[in-house]
Amino acid sequence: MPTLASKLTHALRDELLRGDYRPGQPLRMNQLCERFQVSLSPLREALTRLATEGFVELHAQRGFKVAPVSLDNHLEITRLRLQLEATALAESIARGGDAWEIELLGAWHGLQLLDRRLAAGEAHDRDLWEVRHRALHMALIGACRMPILLQFCETLLDFSDRYRRLFLRTPFINNDAPAEHAGIVEAALARDAGRATELLARHVQHTADNITATLEGRQGAADPPAPDA
């Protein structure tokens, strides 16, 4: 059963990924304790975990603050994603069986349904889209049978998603994403690792290039749009 600190870690990570806090923003312990109705001990444990994950920083005498963002950091994350996810996807295609294909098809179908509703103006649920988008990307590489690689890929996806959600807030979905996802999934199911990894790289780079352009167009990378009300 998850501990209170684990629940707090999950809740705060979601808020950080969602862009609820500005890069470099101090995290006031007393305010967070009051908002979550918890004591200092589990909150400090949760923030310490998030510091080890790279989402917050701990400064002596000054406490915790949200991790900063920068163009160099974004480019490093993108470069690592391109390398590691390609390896994970190729291994997943080589090793995945029927269960992997079923999970992949289910994740893709769920995202397709929501993409259609969003395109038709019938839905505006950003958080649900994020959940389904993440599920698809993790399903693609889920059969690689390399748990350490999967963990690295998941962390990099978190870092990448944070930049996307901070700097590409409106519109939050790349209009080309549905077709890009379809191409990747179809190539993966056809067991064409070369084609699938090529299309995945294009997809990741496409989004990364949009973020890079936004970062370069701003005076300071630590000044993204204000969080949605």
CSV table of C-alpha atoms in Angstrom, one decimal:
chain,number,residue,atom,x,y,z
A,1,MET,CA,0.0,0.0,0.0
A,2,PRO,CA,1.5,3.4,-0.9
A,3,THR,CA,2.8,5.5,1.9
A,4,LEU,CA,1.8,9.1,2.5
A,5,ALA,CA,5.2,10.2,1.2
A,6,SER,CA,4.7,8.1,-2.0
A,7,LYS,CA,1.2,9.7,-2.5
A,8,LEU,CA,2.7,13.2,-2.0
A,9,THR,CA,5.5,12.4,-4.4
A,10,HIS,CA,3.1,11.3,-7.1
A,11,ALA,CA,0.8,14.3,-6.6
A,12,LEU,CA,3.6,16.9,-6.6
A,13,ARG,CA,5.3,15.2,-9.6
A,14,ASP,CA,2.0,15.5,-11.5
A,15,GLU,CA,1.8,19.2,-10.6
A,16,LEU,CA,5.4,19.9,-11.6
A,17,LEU,CA,4.8,18.1,-15.0
A,18,ARG,CA,1.6,20.1,-15.5
A,19,GLY,CA,3.5,23.3,-15.1
A,20,ASP,CA,1.7,24.4,-12.0
A,21,TYR,CA,5.0,25.8,-10.6
A,22,ARG,CA,7.3,28.1,-12.4
A,23,PRO,CA,11.0,27.0,-12.9
A,24,GLY,CA,13.1,28.2,-10.0
A,25,GLN,CA,10.0,28.9,-7.8
A,26,PRO,CA,10.6,28.3,-4.1
A,27,LEU,CA,8.4,25.6,-2.6
A,28,ARG,CA,7.1,26.9,0.7
A,29,MET,CA,6.9,23.9,3.1
A,30,ASN,CA,4.3,25.5,5.4
A,31,GLN,CA,2.0,26.3,2.5
A,32,LEU,CA,2.3,22.8,1.0
A,33,CYS,CA,1.7,21.2,4.4
A,34,GLU,CA,-1.5,23.3,4.8
A,35,ARG,CA,-2.7,22.6,1.2
A,36,PHE,CA,-2.1,18.8,1.4
A,37,GLN,CA,-3.0,18.6,5.1
A,38,VAL,CA,0.2,16.7,6.1
A,39,SER,CA,3.1,17.2,8.5
A,40,LEU,CA,6.6,18.3,7.5
A,41,SER,CA,8.1,14.8,7.6
A,42,PRO,CA,6.3,13.1,4.7
A,43,LEU,CA,6.4,16.3,2.7
A,44,ARG,CA,10.2,16.6,3.1
A,45,GLU,CA,10.5,12.9,2.2
A,46,ALA,CA,8.5,13.5,-1.0
A,47,LEU,CA,10.4,16.6,-2.0
A,48,THR,CA,13.7,14.8,-1.4
A,49,ARG,CA,12.6,12.0,-3.7
A,50,LEU,CA,11.7,14.6,-6.3
A,51,ALA,CA,15.1,16.2,-5.9
A,52,THR,CA,16.8,12.9,-6.6
A,53,GLU,CA,14.6,12.6,-9.7
A,54,GLY,CA,15.6,16.0,-10.9
A,55,PHE,CA,12.3,17.8,-10.7
A,56,VAL,CA,13.2,20.0,-7.7
A,57,GLU,CA,16.5,21.2,-6.1
A,58,LEU,CA,17.5,21.4,-2.5
A,59,HIS,CA,19.6,24.4,-1.5
A,60,ALA,CA,21.2,24.6,1.9
A,61,GLN,CA,19.6,27.2,4.2
A,62,ARG,CA,17.0,28.0,1.4
A,63,GLY,CA,15.0,24.8,1.1
A,64,PHE,CA,13.5,23.4,-2.0
A,65,LYS,CA,12.8,25.1,-5.3
A,66,VAL,CA,11.5,23.9,-8.7
A,67,ALA,CA,14.3,22.8,-11.0
A,68,PRO,CA,15.2,25.4,-13.6
A,69,VAL,CA,14.9,24.9,-17.3
A,70,SER,CA,17.4,25.9,-20.1
A,71,LEU,CA,17.9,25.3,-23.8
A,72,ASP,CA,21.0,23.2,-23.1
A,73,ASN,CA,19.1,21.0,-20.7
A,74,HIS,CA,16.3,20.5,-23.2
A,75,LEU,CA,18.7,19.6,-26.0
A,76,GLU,CA,20.5,17.1,-23.8
A,77,ILE,CA,17.1,15.5,-22.8
A,78,THR,CA,16.2,15.3,-26.5
A,79,ARG,CA,19.5,13.7,-27.5
A,80,LEU,CA,19.2,11.1,-24.9
A,81,ARG,CA,15.6,10.3,-25.7
A,82,LEU,CA,16.5,9.8,-29.4
A,83,GLN,CA,19.2,7.3,-28.5
A,84,LEU,CA,17.6,5.4,-25.7
A,85,GLU,CA,14.0,5.1,-27.0
A,86,ALA,CA,15.3,3.9,-30.4
A,87,THR,CA,17.1,1.1,-28.6
A,88,ALA,CA,14.1,0.3,-26.4
A,89,LEU,CA,11.7,0.3,-29.4
A,90,ALA,CA,13.9,-2.0,-31.5
A,91,GLU,CA,14.3,-4.4,-28.6
A,92,SER,CA,10.5,-4.3,-27.9
A,93,ILE,CA,9.8,-5.1,-31.6
A,94,ALA,CA,12.2,-8.0,-31.5
A,95,ARG,CA,11.0,-9.5,-28.2
A,96,GLY,CA,7.3,-8.5,-28.0
A,97,GLY,CA,4.6,-11.1,-28.4
A,98,ASP,CA,0.8,-11.1,-28.6
A,99,ALA,CA,0.4,-9.5,-25.2
A,100,TRP,CA,2.6,-6.6,-26.3
A,101,GLU,CA,0.7,-6.1,-29.5
A,102,ILE,CA,-2.6,-6.1,-27.6
A,103,GLU,CA,-1.4,-3.6,-25.1
A,104,LEU,CA,0.0,-1.4,-27.9
A,105,LEU,CA,-3.2,-1.5,-29.9
A,106,GLY,CA,-5.3,-0.6,-26.8
A,107,ALA,CA,-3.1,2.4,-25.9
A,108,TRP,CA,-3.2,3.6,-29.5
A,109,HIS,CA,-6.9,3.2,-29.8
A,110,GLY,CA,-7.5,5.1,-26.6
A,111,LEU,CA,-5.4,8.0,-27.8
A,112,GLN,CA,-7.1,8.0,-31.2
A,113,LEU,CA,-10.5,8.2,-29.7
A,114,LEU,CA,-9.5,11.3,-27.7
A,115,ASP,CA,-7.7,12.9,-30.6
A,116,ARG,CA,-10.9,12.7,-32.6
A,117,ARG,CA,-13.0,14.2,-29.9
A,118,LEU,CA,-10.5,17.0,-29.4
A,119,ALA,CA,-10.4,17.7,-33.1
A,120,ALA,CA,-14.2,17.9,-33.2
A,121,GLY,CA,-14.3,20.2,-30.2
A,122,GLU,CA,-16.1,17.6,-28.1
A,123,ALA,CA,-13.4,17.3,-25.5
A,124,HIS,CA,-10.9,19.6,-23.8
A,125,ASP,CA,-9.3,17.3,-21.3
A,126,ARG,CA,-5.6,18.0,-21.4
A,127,ASP,CA,-4.8,15.8,-18.4
A,128,LEU,CA,-6.5,12.7,-20.0
A,129,TRP,CA,-4.7,13.3,-23.2
A,130,GLU,CA,-1.4,13.4,-21.3
A,131,VAL,CA,-2.2,10.1,-19.6
A,132,ARG,CA,-3.1,8.4,-22.9
A,133,HIS,CA,-0.2,9.9,-24.8
A,134,ARG,CA,2.2,8.7,-22.2
A,135,ALA,CA,0.6,5.2,-22.2
A,136,LEU,CA,1.2,4.9,-25.9
A,137,HIS,CA,4.9,5.9,-25.7
A,138,MET,CA,5.5,3.5,-22.9
A,139,ALA,CA,3.6,0.7,-24.6
A,140,LEU,CA,5.8,1.0,-27.7
A,141,ILE,CA,8.9,0.2,-25.6
A,142,GLY,CA,7.2,-1.9,-23.0
A,143,ALA,CA,8.4,-5.3,-24.3
A,144,CYS,CA,12.1,-4.5,-24.4
A,145,ARG,CA,12.7,-6.6,-21.3
A,146,MET,CA,15.4,-4.2,-20.1
A,147,PRO,CA,14.0,-2.6,-16.9
A,148,ILE,CA,16.9,-0.2,-16.3
A,149,LEU,CA,16.5,1.1,-19.9
A,150,LEU,CA,12.8,1.5,-19.4
A,151,GLN,CA,13.4,3.4,-16.2
A,152,PHE,CA,15.7,5.8,-18.0
A,153,CYS,CA,13.3,6.2,-20.9
A,154,GLU,CA,10.4,7.0,-18.5
A,155,THR,CA,12.4,9.6,-16.6
A,156,LEU,CA,13.5,11.3,-19.9
A,157,LEU,CA,9.9,11.2,-21.1
A,158,ASP,CA,8.9,13.0,-17.9
A,159,PHE,CA,11.6,15.6,-18.4
A,160,SER,CA,10.6,16.1,-22.0
A,161,ASP,CA,6.9,16.3,-21.2
A,162,ARG,CA,7.6,19.0,-18.6
A,163,TYR,CA,9.2,21.2,-21.3
A,164,ARG,CA,6.4,20.5,-23.7
A,165,ARG,CA,3.7,21.4,-21.2
A,166,LEU,CA,5.6,24.6,-20.1
A,167,PHE,CA,6.4,26.0,-23.5
A,168,LEU,CA,3.9,24.5,-25.9
A,169,ARG,CA,0.8,25.2,-23.8
A,170,THR,CA,-1.5,26.4,-26.6
A,171,PRO,CA,-2.3,24.4,-28.6
A,172,PHE,CA,-1.0,21.6,-26.4
A,173,ILE,CA,-1.3,18.9,-29.2
A,174,ASN,CA,0.8,18.9,-32.3
A,175,ASN,CA,-1.6,18.7,-35.2
A,176,ASP,CA,0.7,16.2,-36.9
A,177,ALA,CA,0.9,13.9,-33.8
A,178,PRO,CA,-2.0,11.6,-34.7
A,179,ALA,CA,-0.5,10.7,-38.1
A,180,GLU,CA,3.0,10.4,-36.6
A,181,HIS,CA,1.7,8.1,-33.9
A,182,ALA,CA,-0.1,6.0,-36.5
A,183,GLY,CA,3.0,5.6,-38.6
A,184,ILE,CA,5.1,4.5,-35.6
A,185,VAL,CA,2.5,2.0,-34.3
A,186,GLU,CA,1.9,0.5,-37.8
A,187,ALA,CA,5.6,0.0,-38.4
A,188,ALA,CA,6.1,-1.5,-35.0
A,189,LEU,CA,3.3,-4.0,-35.5
A,190,ALA,CA,4.7,-4.8,-38.9
A,191,ARG,CA,8.0,-5.6,-37.1
A,192,ASP,CA,9.9,-3.1,-39.1
A,193,ALA,CA,12.3,-1.9,-36.5
A,194,GLY,CA,14.2,0.4,-38.9
A,195,ARG,CA,11.1,2.2,-40.0
A,196,ALA,CA,9.6,2.4,-36.6
A,197,THR,CA,12.7,3.9,-34.9
A,198,GLU,CA,13.1,6.4,-37.8
A,199,LEU,CA,9.5,7.6,-37.4
A,200,LEU,CA,9.8,7.8,-33.6
A,201,ALA,CA,13.0,9.9,-34.0
A,202,ARG,CA,11.2,12.2,-36.3
A,203,HIS,CA,8.2,12.5,-34.0
A,204,VAL,CA,10.4,13.3,-30.9
A,205,GLN,CA,12.6,15.7,-32.9
A,206,HIS,CA,9.5,17.5,-34.4
A,207,THR,CA,8.2,18.4,-30.9
A,208,ALA,CA,11.7,19.2,-29.6
A,209,ASP,CA,12.3,21.6,-32.5
A,210,ASN,CA,9.0,23.5,-31.6
A,211,ILE,CA,10.1,23.7,-28.0
A,212,THR,CA,13.6,24.9,-29.0
A,213,ALA,CA,12.1,27.6,-31.2
A,214,THR,CA,10.0,28.8,-28.3
A,215,LEU,CA,13.0,28.8,-25.9
A,216,GLU,CA,15.2,30.7,-28.3
A,217,GLY,CA,12.4,33.3,-28.8
A,218,ARG,CA,12.3,34.2,-25.1
A,219,GLN,CA,14.6,36.4,-23.2
A,220,GLY,CA,14.9,33.8,-20.4
A,221,ALA,CA,14.2,30.1,-20.6
A,222,ALA,CA,13.0,30.2,-17.0
A,223,ASP,CA,10.1,32.4,-17.9
A,224,PRO,CA,7.4,30.2,-19.6
A,225,PRO,CA,3.8,31.2,-19.9
A,226,ALA,CA,1.9,31.5,-16.6
A,227,PRO,CA,0.2,28.3,-15.5
A,228,ASP,CA,-3.4,27.9,-16.6
A,229,ALA,CA,-6.0,29.2,-14.2
